[in-house]
mmCIF file of C-alpha atoms in Angstrom:
data_model
loop_
_atom_site.group_PDB
_atom_site.id
_atom_site.type_symbol
_atom_site.label_atom_id
_atom_site.label_comp_id
_atom_site.label_asym_id
_atom_site.label_seq_id
_atom_site.Cartn_x
_atom_site.Cartn_y
_atom_site.Cartn_z
ATOM 1 C CA LEU A 5 104.699 115.411 120.023
ATOM 2 C CA GLY A 6 102.423 112.168 121.385
ATOM 3 C CA GLU A 7 102.915 109.867 118.263
ATOM 4 C CA SER A 8 102.391 106.593 120.827
ATOM 5 C CA ALA A 9 99.360 107.822 122.270
ATOM 6 C CA LEU A 10 97.297 106.071 119.851
ATOM 7 C CA GLU A 11 98.139 102.185 120.455
ATOM 8 C CA ALA A 12 94.358 101.262 119.898
ATOM 9 C CA PRO A 13 91.853 101.780 118.359
ATOM 10 C CA ARG A 14 93.635 100.136 115.000
ATOM 11 C CA GLN A 15 94.103 101.464 111.932
ATOM 12 C CA ILE A 16 91.753 99.426 109.388
ATOM 13 C CA LEU A 17 92.871 99.529 105.797
ATOM 14 C CA THR A 18 90.037 98.897 103.090
ATOM 15 C CA VAL A 19 92.306 96.558 101.025
ATOM 16 C CA GLU A 20 93.324 95.244 104.055
ATOM 17 C CA ARG A 21 89.382 94.485 105.613
ATOM 18 C CA LYS A 22 88.678 92.846 102.210
ATOM 19 C CA GLY A 23 91.447 90.364 103.101
ATOM 20 C CA GLY A 24 93.992 91.761 100.237
ATOM 21 C CA ARG A 25 97.423 93.513 100.394
ATOM 22 C CA GLN A 26 98.431 97.039 100.023
ATOM 23 C CA SER A 27 99.150 97.985 96.302
ATOM 24 C CA PHE A 28 102.718 99.719 95.514
ATOM 25 C CA LEU A 29 100.621 102.932 95.624
ATOM 26 C CA VAL A 30 99.213 102.506 99.131
ATOM 27 C CA ALA A 31 102.697 100.857 100.273
ATOM 28 C CA LEU A 32 104.211 104.790 98.954
ATOM 29 C CA GLY A 33 101.732 106.587 100.257
ATOM 30 C CA ASN A 34 101.823 104.777 103.681
ATOM 31 C CA LEU A 35 105.678 105.502 103.525
ATOM 32 C CA ALA A 36 104.842 109.316 102.922
ATOM 33 C CA PHE A 37 102.532 109.747 105.097
ATOM 34 C CA SER A 38 104.950 108.583 108.101
ATOM 35 C CA ALA A 39 107.973 110.895 106.466
ATOM 36 C CA PRO A 40 108.749 114.022 107.569
ATOM 37 C CA ASP A 41 110.469 114.717 104.219
ATOM 38 C CA VAL A 42 107.177 115.669 102.467
ATOM 39 C CA LEU A 43 106.545 118.235 104.450
ATOM 40 C CA GLY A 44 108.818 121.478 104.886
ATOM 41 C CA ASP A 45 112.129 122.459 106.672
ATOM 42 C CA PRO A 46 110.658 123.373 110.147
ATOM 43 C CA ALA A 47 108.641 120.304 110.113
ATOM 44 C CA ARG A 48 111.242 118.084 108.929
ATOM 45 C CA ARG A 49 113.245 119.208 111.634
ATOM 46 C CA ALA A 50 111.310 119.124 114.415
ATOM 47 C CA GLY A 51 110.528 115.089 112.993
ATOM 48 C CA ILE A 52 107.061 115.859 112.246
ATOM 49 C CA SER A 53 105.203 114.007 109.710
ATOM 50 C CA CYS A 54 101.525 113.284 108.770
ATOM 51 C CA ALA A 55 101.432 110.459 110.825
ATOM 52 C CA SER A 56 102.689 112.793 113.825
ATOM 53 C CA CYS A 57 99.122 114.485 113.722
ATOM 54 C CA HIS A 58 96.766 112.092 112.272
ATOM 55 C CA VAL A 59 98.150 108.581 113.736
ATOM 56 C CA GLY A 60 96.980 105.582 111.738
ATOM 57 C CA GLY A 61 94.480 107.867 110.325
ATOM 58 C CA GLU A 62 93.129 109.069 113.547
ATOM 59 C CA ALA A 63 92.901 112.227 115.344
ATOM 60 C CA ASN A 64 96.056 112.579 117.816
ATOM 61 C CA PRO A 65 94.469 113.727 120.568
ATOM 62 C CA ALA A 66 97.814 113.878 122.916
ATOM 63 C CA PHE A 67 99.647 116.047 120.106
ATOM 64 C CA PHE A 68 101.186 119.050 121.602
ATOM 65 C CA LEU A 69 103.115 121.537 120.107
ATOM 66 C CA PRO A 70 104.601 124.711 122.843
ATOM 67 C CA GLY A 71 103.092 127.825 121.585
ATOM 68 C CA HIS A 72 101.152 126.468 118.837
ATOM 69 C CA SER A 73 98.556 123.969 120.374
ATOM 70 C CA SER A 74 96.677 125.725 123.477
ATOM 71 C CA ARG A 75 95.764 121.630 124.515
ATOM 72 C CA PRO A 76 96.685 118.888 123.656
ATOM 73 C CA GLY A 77 94.903 117.611 120.098
ATOM 74 C CA ASN A 78 94.958 120.766 118.277
ATOM 75 C CA VAL A 79 97.650 123.354 116.319
ATOM 76 C CA ASP A 80 97.971 126.464 114.873
ATOM 77 C CA VAL A 81 99.586 125.386 111.599
ATOM 78 C CA THR A 82 99.854 129.107 110.177
ATOM 79 C CA GLY A 83 102.927 130.130 112.636
ATOM 80 C CA PRO A 84 105.387 127.636 113.291
ATOM 81 C CA PHE A 85 105.657 125.415 109.705
ATOM 82 C CA ASN A 86 104.931 128.404 106.928
ATOM 83 C CA PRO A 87 106.181 132.126 108.099
ATOM 84 C CA GLU A 88 104.790 133.559 104.942
ATOM 85 C CA ALA A 89 100.954 131.889 106.001
ATOM 86 C CA ASP A 90 101.021 133.518 109.412
ATOM 87 C CA ASP A 91 98.562 135.710 110.643
ATOM 88 C CA GLY A 92 100.279 136.984 114.007
ATOM 89 C CA LEU A 93 97.651 134.982 116.062
ATOM 90 C CA LEU A 94 97.134 132.276 118.138
ATOM 91 C CA ASN A 95 94.178 130.168 116.347
ATOM 92 C CA PRO A 96 94.790 126.312 116.684
ATOM 93 C CA LEU A 97 92.163 123.701 115.015
ATOM 94 C CA ASP A 98 91.913 120.869 116.288
ATOM 95 C CA ILE A 99 93.104 118.178 114.632
ATOM 96 C CA PRO A 100 90.590 116.023 112.520
ATOM 97 C CA SER A 101 90.249 112.394 111.461
ATOM 98 C CA LEU A 102 91.051 111.153 108.084
ATOM 99 C CA ARG A 103 89.001 107.828 108.560
ATOM 100 C CA GLY A 104 86.311 108.069 105.943
ATOM 101 C CA ILE A 105 87.985 110.655 104.379
ATOM 102 C CA ARG A 106 87.095 109.392 101.123
ATOM 103 C CA HIS A 107 83.105 110.139 101.561
ATOM 104 C CA SER A 108 83.977 113.509 103.289
ATOM 105 C CA ALA A 109 84.167 115.408 100.002
ATOM 106 C CA PRO A 110 84.314 118.336 99.856
ATOM 107 C CA TYR A 111 87.959 119.063 101.568
ATOM 108 C CA GLY A 112 89.305 121.218 104.076
ATOM 109 C CA ARG A 113 87.131 122.928 107.276
ATOM 110 C CA ASP A 114 85.963 125.433 104.569
ATOM 111 C CA GLY A 115 85.236 122.906 101.628
ATOM 112 C CA ARG A 116 87.525 124.867 99.817
ATOM 113 C CA SER A 117 88.922 121.780 97.932
ATOM 114 C CA ALA A 118 86.781 119.666 95.745
ATOM 115 C CA SER A 119 89.332 116.843 94.873
ATOM 116 C CA LEU A 120 91.641 115.092 98.237
ATOM 117 C CA ARG A 121 94.262 115.075 96.145
ATOM 118 C CA GLU A 122 94.345 118.896 95.436
ATOM 119 C CA PHE A 123 93.558 119.268 99.117
ATOM 120 C CA THR A 124 96.665 117.093 100.505
ATOM 121 C CA ARG A 125 98.831 119.304 97.501
ATOM 122 C CA GLU A 126 97.854 122.171 99.337
ATOM 123 C CA VAL A 127 98.267 121.176 102.569
ATOM 124 C CA ILE A 128 102.167 120.053 101.786
ATOM 125 C CA VAL A 129 102.920 123.340 99.874
ATOM 126 C CA LYS A 130 100.783 125.781 101.982
ATOM 127 C CA GLU A 131 100.242 124.829 105.061
ATOM 128 C CA PHE A 132 103.518 122.853 105.951
ATOM 129 C CA ALA A 133 105.736 125.555 102.915
ATOM 130 C CA GLY A 134 106.764 121.673 101.647
ATOM 131 C CA LYS A 135 108.104 121.336 97.803
ATOM 132 C CA GLU A 136 106.371 120.323 95.519
ATOM 133 C CA PRO A 137 105.568 116.600 95.911
ATOM 134 C CA LEU A 138 106.231 114.327 92.946
ATOM 135 C CA PRO A 139 103.255 113.210 91.191
ATOM 136 C CA ALA A 140 103.732 109.112 92.091
ATOM 137 C CA VAL A 141 104.266 110.772 96.323
ATOM 138 C CA LEU A 142 100.837 112.880 96.343
ATOM 139 C CA ASP A 143 98.881 110.129 93.954
ATOM 140 C CA GLY A 144 100.340 107.464 96.661
ATOM 141 C CA LEU A 145 99.228 109.866 99.842
ATOM 142 C CA VAL A 146 95.564 110.400 97.954
ATOM 143 C CA ALA A 147 95.534 106.316 97.307
ATOM 144 C CA TYR A 148 96.583 105.320 101.152
ATOM 145 C CA MET A 149 94.268 107.850 102.515
ATOM 146 C CA ARG A 150 91.385 106.696 101.074
ATOM 147 C CA GLN A 151 92.122 103.095 102.486
ATOM 148 C CA PHE A 152 91.247 104.810 105.645
ATOM 149 C CA GLU A 153 88.463 102.864 106.714
ATOM 150 C CA LEU A 154 85.824 104.257 109.513
ATOM 151 C CA LEU A 155 86.167 101.602 112.532
ATOM 152 C CA PRO A 156 82.434 99.268 112.722
ATOM 153 C CA ASN A 157 80.831 100.153 115.747
ATOM 154 C CA PRO A 158 77.904 97.265 116.687
ATOM 155 C CA LYS A 159 75.791 99.810 117.564
ATOM 156 C CA LEU A 160 75.122 101.553 114.614
ATOM 157 C CA GLY A 161 73.205 99.655 112.247
ATOM 158 C CA PRO A 162 72.719 101.123 108.455
ATOM 159 C CA GLY A 163 71.780 104.512 107.890
ATOM 160 C CA GLY A 164 73.693 105.397 111.176
ATOM 161 C CA ARG A 165 70.601 104.021 113.334
ATOM 162 C CA LEU A 166 71.391 102.649 116.901
ATOM 163 C CA THR A 167 70.466 98.968 116.838
ATOM 164 C CA ASP A 168 69.387 96.609 119.571
ATOM 165 C CA ALA A 169 73.074 96.641 121.232
ATOM 166 C CA ALA A 170 72.993 100.358 122.453
ATOM 167 C CA PRO A 171 71.758 101.493 125.762
ATOM 168 C CA GLY A 172 68.814 103.285 126.812
ATOM 169 C CA ALA A 173 71.018 106.539 127.046
ATOM 170 C CA ALA A 174 72.279 106.320 123.609
ATOM 171 C CA ARG A 175 68.311 105.842 122.198
ATOM 172 C CA GLN A 176 67.474 109.198 124.494
ATOM 173 C CA GLY A 177 70.520 110.462 122.982
ATOM 174 C CA GLU A 178 69.618 109.283 119.638
ATOM 175 C CA ALA A 179 66.069 110.641 119.873
ATOM 176 C CA LEU A 180 66.964 114.272 121.053
ATOM 177 C CA PHE A 181 69.738 114.109 118.508
ATOM 178 C CA ARG A 182 66.782 113.806 115.573
ATOM 179 C CA GLU A 183 64.051 116.513 117.398
ATOM 180 C CA PRO A 184 63.468 119.443 115.596
ATOM 181 C CA PHE A 185 64.166 122.626 117.735
ATOM 182 C CA GLU A 186 62.213 125.996 117.251
ATOM 183 C CA GLY A 187 65.529 127.961 118.227
ATOM 184 C CA MET A 188 67.174 126.331 114.904
ATOM 185 C CA GLY A 189 64.332 127.118 112.568
ATOM 186 C CA GLY A 190 62.684 123.978 112.780
ATOM 187 C CA MET A 191 65.871 121.933 112.031
ATOM 188 C CA SER A 192 67.325 118.735 114.341
ATOM 189 C CA CYS A 193 71.260 117.807 114.397
ATOM 190 C CA ALA A 194 70.312 115.299 112.166
ATOM 191 C CA SER A 195 69.315 117.787 109.979
ATOM 192 C CA CYS A 196 73.051 119.039 108.963
ATOM 193 C CA HIS A 197 75.040 115.678 110.275
ATOM 194 C CA MET A 198 72.787 113.254 108.634
ATOM 195 C CA PRO A 199 73.184 109.778 110.156
ATOM 196 C CA SER A 200 72.814 108.204 106.589
ATOM 197 C CA ALA A 201 75.950 110.138 105.354
ATOM 198 C CA MET A 202 78.155 108.637 108.320
ATOM 199 C CA PHE A 203 76.964 112.101 110.525
ATOM 200 C CA LEU A 204 79.190 114.485 108.524
#
């Protein structure tokens, strides 16, 4: 499953970046995130946990599930984990990074969940056919995921603007990213993927 694919970059938790330690709730979520028992029987039997797809909170580019992935880094969760949700199609989705997830509400590719807690529960119960998670476990998972930091980038400054450390090619890309295009109704890439909002 490519679980050892990401040894670097490392995981950074907010509390540890600030010099603190994980609370009991965050530590419980950390444990649950790596425990196949949280998910339903098919994932549990395969040894798949949240951490299998989201190593250190980052997307796992090496994850490949034969018959359910079209290439490494994606998976169709509608078939192998919850037969009731199977639409009969191979339609894998790229595994997303969870870094900075506390800033990216609403949740889900279609923005269907206003809260991270609600979305996490739906992933466990609906996508992976897991049992209803204990409230403390669900609270722990959410507390842990809210700690996932974006990695520091010395080439990006406040508001998502490039710093002097960025090469010329990056500066050309930044200009193009902000340039309005007639074919996009005068909008630019930055109109939707706002640098000040972490490009989300």
